[in-house]
PDB file of C-alpha atoms and ligand atoms in Angstrom:
ATOM      1  CA  MET A  24     -63.255  60.637 167.931  1.00 93.00           C
ATOM      2  CA  ILE A  25     -64.829  62.997 165.442  1.00 94.00           C
ATOM      3  CA  SER A  26     -64.074  60.834 162.441  1.00 92.00           C
ATOM      4  CA  VAL A  27     -65.832  57.862 164.247  1.00 94.00           C
ATOM      5  CA  SER A  28     -68.877  59.775 165.535  1.00 96.00           C
ATOM      6  CA  ASP A  29     -71.909  60.745 163.551  1.00 95.00           C
ATOM      7  CA  ARG A  30     -74.281  62.181 166.288  1.00 98.00           C
ATOM      8  CA  ILE A  31     -71.907  64.866 167.862  1.00 98.00           C
ATOM      9  CA  VAL A  32     -73.394  67.328 170.401  1.00 98.00           C
ATOM     10  CA  VAL A  33     -71.385  70.565 170.915  1.00 98.00           C
ATOM     11  CA  PHE A  34     -72.210  72.179 174.497  1.00 98.00           C
ATOM     12  CA  THR A  35     -71.164  75.679 174.941  1.00 98.00           C
ATOM     13  CA  GLY A  36     -71.006  78.287 177.817  1.00 98.00           C
ATOM     14  CA  ALA A  37     -69.726  81.928 178.008  1.00 97.00           C
ATOM     15  CA  GLY A  38     -66.044  80.774 177.487  1.00 97.00           C
ATOM     16  CA  VAL A  39     -66.848  80.227 173.683  1.00 98.00           C
ATOM     17  CA  SER A  40     -67.713  84.142 173.305  1.00 96.00           C
ATOM     18  CA  THR A  41     -64.936  85.610 175.480  1.00 96.00           C
ATOM     19  CA  GLU A  42     -62.817  85.972 172.354  1.00 96.00           C
ATOM     20  CA  SER A  43     -65.553  87.941 170.799  1.00 95.00           C
ATOM     21  CA  GLY A  44     -65.370  90.476 173.517  1.00 92.00           C
ATOM     22  CA  ILE A  45     -68.106  89.301 175.850  1.00 91.00           C
ATOM     23  CA  PRO A  46     -66.812  88.592 179.314  1.00 91.00           C
ATOM     24  CA  ASP A  47     -67.805  85.382 180.894  1.00 94.00           C
ATOM     25  CA  PHE A  48     -69.250  85.010 184.288  1.00 93.00           C
ATOM     26  CA  ARG A  49     -66.901  83.259 186.748  1.00 94.00           C
ATOM     27  CA  SER A  50     -63.462  84.046 185.399  1.00 93.00           C
ATOM     28  CA  PRO A  51     -61.378  86.791 186.964  1.00 92.00           C
ATOM     29  CA  GLY A  52     -62.891  90.124 185.700  1.00 89.00           C
ATOM     30  CA  GLY A  53     -66.132  88.056 184.750  1.00 90.00           C
ATOM     31  CA  ILE A  54     -69.588  89.420 184.930  1.00 87.00           C
ATOM     32  CA  TRP A  55     -70.210  88.099 188.550  1.00 87.00           C
ATOM     33  CA  THR A  56     -67.260  89.915 189.755  1.00 89.00           C
ATOM     34  CA  LYS A  57     -68.778  93.300 188.755  1.00 84.00           C
ATOM     35  CA  PHE A  58     -72.514  92.662 189.286  1.00 83.00           C
ATOM     36  CA  ASP A  59     -74.378  90.787 192.045  1.00 84.00           C
ATOM     37  CA  PRO A  60     -75.893  87.680 190.670  1.00 85.00           C
ATOM     38  CA  ASP A  61     -78.630  88.206 193.473  1.00 84.00           C
ATOM     39  CA  ASP A  62     -79.917  91.309 191.213  1.00 81.00           C
ATOM     40  CA  PHE A  63     -80.687  88.898 188.400  1.00 84.00           C
ATOM     41  CA  THR A  64     -83.312  86.787 190.180  1.00 90.00           C
ATOM     42  CA  ILE A  65     -86.858  86.956 188.631  1.00 93.00           C
ATOM     43  CA  GLN A  66     -88.287  87.512 192.080  1.00 93.00           C
ATOM     44  CA  LYS A  67     -86.283  90.869 192.391  1.00 90.00           C
ATOM     45  CA  PHE A  68     -87.056  91.777 188.747  1.00 91.00           C
ATOM     46  CA  LEU A  69     -90.750  91.506 189.330  1.00 93.00           C
ATOM     47  CA  ARG A  70     -90.697  92.829 192.893  1.00 90.00           C
ATOM     48  CA  SER A  71     -89.336  96.343 192.393  1.00 87.00           C
ATOM     49  CA  ILE A  72     -89.218  99.132 189.779  1.00 91.00           C
ATOM     50  CA  GLU A  73     -85.834 100.188 191.373  1.00 89.00           C
ATOM     51  CA  THR A  74     -84.364  96.602 190.366  1.00 86.00           C
ATOM     52  CA  ARG A  75     -85.875  96.761 186.914  1.00 91.00           C
ATOM     53  CA  LYS A  76     -84.264 100.143 186.297  1.00 90.00           C
ATOM     54  CA  LYS A  77     -81.011  98.837 187.481  1.00 85.00           C
ATOM     55  CA  GLN A  78     -81.258  95.713 185.353  1.00 84.00           C
ATOM     56  CA  TRP A  79     -82.072  97.668 182.200  1.00 87.00           C
ATOM     57  CA  LYS A  80     -79.115 100.050 182.904  1.00 81.00           C
ATOM     58  CA  ILE A  81     -76.724  97.005 183.333  1.00 78.00           C
ATOM     59  CA  LEU A  82     -78.063  95.373 180.210  1.00 73.00           C
ATOM     60  CA  VAL A  83     -77.515  98.719 178.301  1.00 68.00           C
ATOM     61  CA  GLU A  84     -74.135  99.343 179.912  1.00 65.00           C
ATOM     62  CA  GLY A  85     -73.210  95.831 179.129  1.00 63.00           C
ATOM     63  CA  GLY A  86     -73.837  96.930 175.349  1.00 56.00           C
ATOM     64  CA  LEU A  87     -76.380  94.353 174.853  1.00 58.00           C
ATOM     65  CA  PHE A  88     -73.906  92.683 172.751  1.00 58.00           C
ATOM     66  CA  SER A  89     -74.547  95.394 170.294  1.00 64.00           C
ATOM     67  CA  SER A  90     -71.656  94.878 167.802  1.00 78.00           C
ATOM     68  CA  VAL A  91     -70.185  91.614 168.684  1.00 89.00           C
ATOM     69  CA  ARG A  92     -69.246  89.160 165.985  1.00 95.00           C
ATOM     70  CA  PRO A  93     -68.718  85.195 165.993  1.00 97.00           C
ATOM     71  CA  ASN A  94     -65.077  84.155 166.726  1.00 98.00           C
ATOM     72  CA  GLN A  95     -63.087  81.289 165.239  1.00 97.00           C
ATOM     73  CA  ALA A  96     -64.547  78.850 167.765  1.00 98.00           C
ATOM     74  CA  HIS A  97     -68.101  79.631 166.644  1.00 98.00           C
ATOM     75  CA  TYR A  98     -67.122  79.351 162.925  1.00 98.00           C
ATOM     76  CA  ALA A  99     -65.368  76.026 163.494  1.00 97.00           C
ATOM     77  CA  ILE A 100     -68.546  74.579 165.126  1.00 98.00           C
ATOM     78  CA  ALA A 101     -70.521  75.985 162.152  1.00 97.00           C
ATOM     79  CA  GLU A 102     -67.968  73.974 160.036  1.00 96.00           C
ATOM     80  CA  LEU A 103     -68.726  71.052 161.982  1.00 96.00           C
ATOM     81  CA  GLU A 104     -72.226  71.230 160.913  1.00 96.00           C
ATOM     82  CA  LYS A 105     -71.275  71.205 157.140  1.00 94.00           C
ATOM     83  CA  THR A 106     -69.547  67.679 157.714  1.00 93.00           C
ATOM     84  CA  GLY A 107     -73.043  66.240 158.494  1.00 95.00           C
ATOM     85  CA  LYS A 108     -71.755  64.909 161.867  1.00 96.00           C
ATOM     86  CA  LEU A 109     -73.043  67.676 164.145  1.00 97.00           C
ATOM     87  CA  ASP A 110     -76.356  66.697 165.690  1.00 98.00           C
ATOM     88  CA  CYS A 111     -76.908  69.954 167.571  1.00 98.00           C
ATOM     89  CA  VAL A 112     -75.433  72.829 169.540  1.00 98.00           C
ATOM     90  CA  ILE A 113     -76.610  73.210 173.144  1.00 98.00           C
ATOM     91  CA  THR A 114     -75.731  76.561 174.583  1.00 98.00           C
ATOM     92  CA  GLN A 115     -76.077  78.424 177.592  1.00 97.00           C
ATOM     93  CA  ASN A 116     -75.252  81.621 175.934  1.00 96.00           C
ATOM     94  CA  ILE A 117     -77.796  84.362 174.912  1.00 94.00           C
ATOM     95  CA  ASP A 118     -75.665  86.112 172.311  1.00 93.00           C
ATOM     96  CA  ASP A 119     -77.032  84.577 169.144  1.00 94.00           C
ATOM     97  CA  LEU A 120     -73.413  83.994 167.887  1.00 96.00           C
ATOM     98  CA  HIS A 121     -73.729  80.207 166.976  1.00 98.00           C
ATOM     99  CA  GLN A 122     -76.629  81.369 164.514  1.00 97.00           C
ATOM    100  CA  LYS A 123     -74.590  84.355 163.305  1.00 96.00           C
ATOM    101  CA  ALA A 124     -71.643  82.069 162.567  1.00 98.00           C
ATOM    102  CA  GLY A 125     -73.675  79.820 160.416  1.00 98.00           C
ATOM    103  CA  ASN A 126     -75.225  77.051 162.527  1.00 98.00           C
ATOM    104  CA  SER A 127     -78.902  76.207 161.475  1.00 98.00           C
ATOM    105  CA  PRO A 128     -81.276  78.056 164.061  1.00 98.00           C
ATOM    106  CA  ASP A 129     -83.131  74.648 164.312  1.00 97.00           C
ATOM    107  CA  LYS A 130     -79.977  72.984 165.573  1.00 98.00           C
ATOM    108  CA  VAL A 131     -79.174  75.303 168.171  1.00 98.00           C
ATOM    109  CA  PHE A 132     -80.923  74.804 171.583  1.00 98.00           C
ATOM    110  CA  GLU A 133     -80.612  78.018 173.807  1.00 98.00           C
ATOM    111  CA  LEU A 134     -81.121  76.726 177.364  1.00 98.00           C
ATOM    112  CA  HIS A 135     -80.968  80.217 178.875  1.00 95.00           C
ATOM    113  CA  GLY A 136     -82.862  82.118 176.098  1.00 95.00           C
ATOM    114  CA  ASN A 137     -81.700  84.823 173.523  1.00 93.00           C
ATOM    115  CA  MET A 138     -81.164  88.594 173.977  1.00 89.00           C
ATOM    116  CA  LYS A 139     -82.735  89.221 170.519  1.00 90.00           C
ATOM    117  CA  LEU A 140     -86.193  89.314 171.786  1.00 92.00           C
ATOM    118  CA  VAL A 141     -88.078  91.246 174.641  1.00 95.00           C
ATOM    119  CA  ARG A 142     -91.340  89.856 175.599  1.00 96.00           C
ATOM    120  CA  CYS A 143     -94.359  91.366 177.666  1.00 97.00           C
ATOM    121  CA  LEU A 144     -95.038  89.298 180.865  1.00 95.00           C
ATOM    122  CA  SER A 145     -98.775  90.278 180.742  1.00 96.00           C
ATOM    123  CA  CYS A 146     -99.706  89.987 177.141  1.00 97.00           C
ATOM    124  CA  ASP A 147     -96.703  88.030 175.513  1.00 96.00           C
ATOM    125  CA  GLU A 148     -96.431  90.763 172.990  1.00 97.00           C
ATOM    126  CA  GLN A 149     -92.694  90.464 171.462  1.00 97.00           C
ATOM    127  CA  TYR A 150     -90.355  93.230 170.692  1.00 96.00           C
ATOM    128  CA  ASN A 151     -87.078  93.181 168.997  1.00 93.00           C
ATOM    129  CA  MET A 152     -84.211  94.032 171.439  1.00 90.00           C
ATOM    130  CA  GLU A 153     -82.864  96.648 168.719  1.00 88.00           C
ATOM    131  CA  TYR A 154     -86.188  98.533 168.875  1.00 92.00           C
ATOM    132  CA  ILE A 155     -86.077  98.569 172.715  1.00 92.00           C
ATOM    133  CA  LYS A 156     -82.494  99.693 172.573  1.00 87.00           C
ATOM    134  CA  GLU A 157     -83.473 102.868 170.623  1.00 88.00           C
ATOM    135  CA  LYS A 158     -85.964 103.758 173.321  1.00 91.00           C
ATOM    136  CA  LEU A 159     -83.373 103.070 176.109  1.00 88.00           C
ATOM    137  CA  LYS A 160     -80.934 105.366 174.350  1.00 84.00           C
ATOM    138  CA  LYS A 161     -83.657 108.090 174.053  1.00 89.00           C
ATOM    139  CA  GLY A 162     -83.527 108.006 177.883  1.00 88.00           C
ATOM    140  CA  ILE A 163     -86.470 105.658 178.647  1.00 91.00           C
ATOM    141  CA  GLU A 164     -85.202 103.900 181.786  1.00 91.00           C
ATOM    142  CA  ILE A 165     -87.815 101.124 182.053  1.00 94.00           C
ATOM    143  CA  PRO A 166     -89.499 100.236 178.845  1.00 95.00           C
ATOM    144  CA  ASP A 167     -93.167  98.834 179.273  1.00 96.00           C
ATOM    145  CA  CYS A 168     -95.334  97.103 176.640  1.00 97.00           C
ATOM    146  CA  GLU A 169     -96.872  99.548 174.157  1.00 97.00           C
ATOM    147  CA  LYS A 170     -99.952  97.322 173.830  1.00 97.00           C
ATOM    148  CA  CYS A 171    -100.883  96.699 177.703  1.00 97.00           C
ATOM    149  CA  HIS A 172     -98.321  98.746 179.657  1.00 96.00           C
ATOM    150  CA  GLY A 173     -97.201  95.423 181.120  1.00 97.00           C
ATOM    151  CA  ILE A 174     -93.679  94.605 182.397  1.00 96.00           C
ATOM    152  CA  LEU A 175     -91.207  94.030 179.599  1.00 96.00           C
ATOM    153  CA  LYS A 176     -88.299  91.438 180.136  1.00 94.00           C
ATOM    154  CA  PRO A 177     -85.491  90.307 177.816  1.00 92.00           C
ATOM    155  CA  ASP A 178     -86.242  86.734 176.701  1.00 93.00           C
ATOM    156  CA  ILE A 179     -83.548  85.307 178.835  1.00 93.00           C
ATOM    157  CA  VAL A 180     -83.671  83.040 181.822  1.00 93.00           C
ATOM    158  CA  PHE A 181     -83.190  84.828 185.073  1.00 92.00           C
ATOM    159  CA  PHE A 182     -81.962  82.921 188.287  1.00 91.00           C
ATOM    160  CA  GLY A 183     -85.185  81.493 189.762  1.00 92.00           C
ATOM    161  CA  GLU A 184     -86.830  81.017 186.580  1.00 94.00           C
ATOM    162  CA  ALA A 185     -87.641  77.706 184.887  1.00 93.00           C
ATOM    163  CA  LEU A 186     -85.598  76.888 181.620  1.00 96.00           C
ATOM    164  CA  PRO A 187     -87.664  76.997 178.504  1.00 95.00           C
ATOM    165  CA  SER A 188     -89.178  73.573 178.410  1.00 96.00           C
ATOM    166  CA  ARG A 189     -88.669  72.910 174.628  1.00 97.00           C
ATOM    167  CA  ALA A 190     -85.022  73.613 174.617  1.00 98.00           C
ATOM    168  CA  LYS A 191     -84.576  71.844 178.046  1.00 98.00           C
ATOM    169  CA  ASP A 192     -86.331  68.773 176.873  1.00 98.00           C
ATOM    170  CA  ALA A 193     -84.458  68.800 173.356  1.00 98.00           C
ATOM    171  CA  ALA A 194     -81.151  69.221 175.136  1.00 98.00           C
ATOM    172  CA  ILE A 195     -81.665  66.146 177.448  1.00 98.00           C
ATOM    173  CA  LYS A 196     -82.881  63.944 174.607  1.00 98.00           C
ATOM    174  CA  HIS A 197     -80.062  64.905 172.224  1.00 98.00           C
ATOM    175  CA  SER A 198     -77.468  64.447 175.107  1.00 98.00           C
ATOM    176  CA  ARG A 199     -78.695  61.098 175.750  1.00 98.00           C
ATOM    177  CA  ASN A 200     -78.519  60.110 172.164  1.00 98.00           C
ATOM    178  CA  CYS A 201     -75.163  61.558 171.035  1.00 98.00           C
ATOM    179  CA  ASP A 202     -71.860  59.531 170.544  1.00 98.00           C
ATOM    180  CA  LEU A 203     -69.734  62.506 171.334  1.00 98.00           C
ATOM    181  CA  LEU A 204     -70.238  65.415 173.358  1.00 98.00           C
ATOM    182  CA  ILE A 205     -67.848  68.291 173.182  1.00 98.00           C
ATOM    183  CA  ALA A 206     -68.291  70.833 175.962  1.00 98.00           C
ATOM    184  CA  ILE A 207     -66.554  74.115 175.314  1.00 98.00           C
ATOM    185  CA  GLY A 208     -66.143  77.212 177.438  1.00 98.00           C
ATOM    186  CA  SER A 209     -68.186  76.371 180.407  1.00 98.00           C
ATOM    187  CA  SER A 210     -67.384  76.087 184.202  1.00 98.00           C
ATOM    188  CA  LEU A 211     -70.208  73.334 184.138  1.00 98.00           C
ATOM    189  CA  ALA A 212     -71.118  75.050 187.476  1.00 96.00           C
ATOM    190  CA  VAL A 213     -74.910  75.614 186.795  1.00 93.00           C
ATOM    191  CA  TYR A 214     -77.796  73.057 186.711  1.00 93.00           C
ATOM    192  CA  PRO A 215     -79.753  71.739 185.051  1.00 94.00           C
ATOM    193  CA  ALA A 216     -77.410  72.717 182.060  1.00 96.00           C
ATOM    194  CA  ALA A 217     -74.410  70.904 183.493  1.00 97.00           C
ATOM    195  CA  PHE A 218     -76.283  67.700 183.673  1.00 98.00           C
ATOM    196  CA  MET A 219     -75.882  67.509 179.750  1.00 98.00           C
ATOM    197  CA  PRO A 220     -72.253  66.076 179.763  1.00 98.00           C
ATOM    198  CA  VAL A 221     -73.370  63.627 182.459  1.00 98.00           C
ATOM    199  CA  TYR A 222     -76.324  62.323 180.495  1.00 98.00           C
ATOM    200  CA  ALA A 223     -74.027  61.842 177.360  1.00 98.00           C
ATOM    201  CA  LYS A 224     -71.511  59.856 179.395  1.00 98.00           C
ATOM    202  CA  GLU A 225     -74.348  57.742 180.892  1.00 98.00           C
ATOM    203  CA  ALA A 226     -75.577  56.983 177.406  1.00 97.00           C
ATOM    204  CA  GLY A 227     -72.116  55.632 176.495  1.00 98.00           C
ATOM    205  CA  ALA A 228     -70.711  58.732 174.508  1.00 98.00           C
ATOM    206  CA  LYS A 229     -67.223  59.859 174.491  1.00 98.00           C
ATOM    207  CA  LEU A 230     -66.973  63.337 176.335  1.00 98.00           C
ATOM    208  CA  VAL A 231     -64.311  65.967 175.384  1.00 98.00           C
ATOM    209  CA  ILE A 232     -63.974  69.238 177.625  1.00 98.00           C
ATOM    210  CA  ILE A 233     -62.183  72.079 176.071  1.00 98.00           C
ATOM    211  CA  ASN A 234     -62.005  74.833 178.798  1.00 98.00           C
ATOM    212  CA  ILE A 235     -59.307  77.037 180.101  1.00 98.00           C
ATOM    213  CA  GLY A 236     -60.516  76.621 183.797  1.00 97.00           C
ATOM    214  CA  GLU A 237     -61.034  73.252 185.484  1.00 97.00           C
ATOM    215  CA  THR A 238     -64.549  71.781 185.631  1.00 98.00           C
ATOM    216  CA  PRO A 239     -66.337  69.334 187.979  1.00 97.00           C
ATOM    217  CA  CYS A 240     -66.723  67.040 184.975  1.00 97.00           C
ATOM    218  CA  ASP A 241     -63.147  66.759 184.157  1.00 98.00           C
ATOM    219  CA  GLU A 242     -62.779  63.426 185.793  1.00 97.00           C
ATOM    220  CA  LEU A 243     -65.761  62.162 183.656  1.00 97.00           C
ATOM    221  CA  ALA A 244     -64.176  63.262 180.559  1.00 98.00           C
ATOM    222  CA  ASP A 245     -62.333  61.171 178.109  1.00 98.00           C
ATOM    223  CA  ILE A 246     -60.193  63.988 177.024  1.00 98.00           C
ATOM    224  CA  VAL A 247     -59.660  67.484 178.594  1.00 98.00           C
ATOM    225  CA  ILE A 248     -58.058  70.214 176.641  1.00 98.00           C
ATOM    226  CA  ASN A 249     -57.174  73.249 178.864  1.00 98.00           C
ATOM    227  CA  SER A 250     -56.552  75.700 176.049  1.00 97.00           C
ATOM    228  CA  LYS A 251     -58.455  78.607 174.282  1.00 98.00           C
ATOM    229  CA  ALA A 252     -61.661  77.617 172.578  1.00 98.00           C
ATOM    230  CA  GLY A 253     -60.968  79.684 169.334  1.00 98.00           C
ATOM    231  CA  GLU A 254     -57.527  78.357 168.292  1.00 97.00           C
ATOM    232  CA  THR A 255     -58.250  74.821 169.712  1.00 97.00           C
ATOM    233  CA  MET A 256     -61.590  74.382 167.809  1.00 97.00           C
ATOM    234  CA  ALA A 257     -60.193  75.788 164.445  1.00 96.00           C
ATOM    235  CA  ARG A 258     -57.334  73.237 164.666  1.00 95.00           C
ATOM    236  CA  ILE A 259     -59.421  70.446 165.437  1.00 94.00           C
ATOM    237  CA  VAL A 260     -61.860  71.093 162.508  1.00 91.00           C
ATOM    238  CA  LYS A 261     -58.886  71.780 160.346  1.00 90.00           C
ATOM    239  CA  LEU A 262     -57.262  68.547 161.321  1.00 87.00           C
ATOM    240  CA  PHE A 263     -60.526  66.650 160.894  1.00 80.00           C
ATOM    241  CA  GLY A 264     -60.929  68.267 157.562  1.00 70.00           C
ATOM    242  CA  ASP A 265     -57.254  67.614 156.559  1.00 58.00           C
ATOM    243  CA  PRO A 266     -57.416  64.918 153.692  1.00 53.00           C
ATOM    244  CA  LYS A 267     -53.703  63.927 154.353  1.00 53.00           C
ATOM    245  CA  GLY A 268     -54.734  63.481 158.155  1.00 49.00           C
ATOM    246  CA  ASN A 269     -51.749  65.370 159.224  1.00 49.00           C
ATOM    247  CA  ARG A 270     -51.696  65.070 162.967  1.00 51.00           C
ATOM    248  CA  THR A 271     -50.167  68.303 164.330  1.00 51.00           C
ATOM    249  CA  PRO A 272     -50.682  67.847 168.222  1.00 52.00           C
ATOM    250  CA  VAL A 273     -53.179  70.196 169.833  1.00 53.00           C
ATOM    251  CA  THR A 274     -51.752  71.596 173.016  1.00 54.00           C
ATOM    252  CA  GLY A 275     -52.829  71.079 176.492  1.00 56.00           C
ATOM    253  CA  VAL A 276     -54.369  67.738 176.001  1.00 61.00           C
ATOM    254  CA  ARG A 277     -54.499  65.497 179.088  1.00 60.00           C
ATOM    255  CA  GLY A 278     -56.721  62.562 180.023  1.00 54.00           C
ATOM    256  CA  ARG A 279     -56.964  59.139 178.268  1.00 45.00           C
ATOM    257  CA  CYS A 280     -56.278  59.342 174.511  1.00 42.00           C
ATOM    258  CA  PRO A 281     -58.776  57.057 172.746  1.00 40.00           C
ATOM    259  CA  ASP A 282     -57.494  54.219 170.648  1.00 37.00           C
ATOM    260  CA  ARG A 283     -57.464  55.596 167.122  1.00 31.00           C
TER     261      ARG A 283
HETATM  262  N1  LIG B  11     -61.490  79.460 175.851  1.00 82.60           N
HETATM  263  C1  LIG B  11     -61.634  78.372 176.526  1.00 82.60           C
HETATM  264  N2  LIG B  11     -62.398  78.530 177.927  1.00 82.60           N
HETATM  265  C2  LIG B  11     -62.661  79.806 178.361  1.00 82.60           C
HETATM  266  C3  LIG B  11     -62.275  80.960 177.498  1.00 82.60           C
HETATM  267  C4  LIG B  11     -61.726  80.684 176.275  1.00 82.60           C
HETATM  268  N3  LIG B  11     -61.318  81.751 175.480  1.00 82.60           N
HETATM  269  N4  LIG B  11     -62.701  82.027 178.152  1.00 82.60           N
HETATM  270  C5  LIG B  11     -63.119  81.538 179.363  1.00 82.60           C
HETATM  271  N5  LIG B  11     -63.081  80.299 179.443  1.00 82.60           N
HETATM  272  C6  LIG B  11     -63.640  79.391 180.411  1.00 82.60           C
HETATM  273  C7  LIG B  11     -63.428  79.799 181.889  1.00 82.60           C
HETATM  274  O1  LIG B  11     -62.288  79.235 182.324  1.00 82.60           O
HETATM  275  C8  LIG B  11     -64.586  79.276 182.641  1.00 82.60           C
HETATM  276  O2  LIG B  11     -64.300  77.967 183.151  1.00 82.60           O
HETATM  277  O3  LIG B  11     -65.029  79.267 180.258  1.00 82.60           O
HETATM  278  C9  LIG B  11     -65.681  79.041 181.450  1.00 82.60           C
HETATM  279  C10 LIG B  11     -66.895  79.988 181.677  1.00 82.60           C
HETATM  280  O4  LIG B  11     -67.513  79.609 182.680  1.00 82.60           O
HETATM  281  P1  LIG B  11     -68.732  80.603 183.351  1.00 82.60           P
HETATM  282  O5  LIG B  11     -68.086  82.090 183.423  1.00 82.60           O
HETATM  283  O6  LIG B  11     -69.182  80.036 184.604  1.00 82.60           O
HETATM  284  O7  LIG B  11     -69.876  80.616 182.185  1.00 82.60           O
HETATM  285  P2  LIG B  11     -70.842  79.388 181.967  1.00 82.60           P
HETATM  286  O8  LIG B  11     -70.285  78.194 182.256  1.00 82.60           O
HETATM  287  O9  LIG B  11     -71.451  79.624 180.540  1.00 82.60           O
HETATM  288  O10 LIG B  11     -72.057  79.759 183.004  1.00 82.60           O
HETATM  289  C11 LIG B  11     -73.167  79.150 182.997  1.00 82.60           C
HETATM  290  O11 LIG B  11     -74.112  80.628 184.454  1.00 82.60           O
HETATM  291  O12 LIG B  11     -74.458  82.725 185.481  1.00 82.60           O
HETATM  292  C12 LIG B  11     -75.038  81.771 184.841  1.00 82.60           C
HETATM  293  O13 LIG B  11     -76.797  81.980 183.020  1.00 82.60           O
HETATM  294  C13 LIG B  11     -75.238  82.201 183.279  1.00 82.60           C
HETATM  295  O14 LIG B  11     -75.251  80.864 181.290  1.00 82.60           O
HETATM  296  C14 LIG B  11     -74.520  81.162 182.434  1.00 82.60           C
HETATM  297  C15 LIG B  11     -74.318  80.057 183.327  1.00 82.60           C
END
């Protein structure tokens, strides 16, 4: 499928970063088994100082992805860009790992924002998360804007917030225009992000899902590979890049195999 495609969209979720040590949300032991998603609504964040204190504490305890590095899945997706066949990466992740692995930032659309930045909700002043982390480490429980003392919020999408329109519009456009969408490490449970594989299929693209767990789009997919993202993507990109075209089978494949 990769060899006959030239506008490939890779769509990723938290499952592509678990092998970097960042827990996903809905697997056993995932973030929503430890924290209440209801605490992460924009309404609660704005409404109470207590909630803001709690959310900054959770974000700090979560390590704010301090020392995480890309894993072989991220590097394989960056390799795919070098072939000239990758149209873009659409990610729900906020960890910046696709860019760290080498994907061009202008080819990565972040539907749920990025933890690198913190923004003032009053004057839009921006701060690096590293700078804010230093303040939190010195015991400040709720950082506020140094310019206007407004509320500071990580530049990520909370529940109840609209997705950044530029990223969302681009994701829809590229999903509707690709010839292959590979969805990796997502339960495809959260909308409108989870519409992207549907838009791709509606536009006549092939759909491949690489995910340990089942997803609501499995029946729609041309191929489902229930295996770990890192080893699977590394083998696929190696296979594709193998001039002799050796075909060592990728484990866990089910669904209709395309005519070669
Ligand atoms: N390899 C392949 N799949 C994996 C791996 C792995 N190493 N680790 C986990 N998975 C799978 C899990 O089986 C699960 O189906 O990745 C999926 C991750 O699903 P979620 O935890 O629901 O994460 P995601 O789909 O990204 O969630 C979407 O929900 O809470 C919001 O904003 C949050 O962006 C997030 C959105």
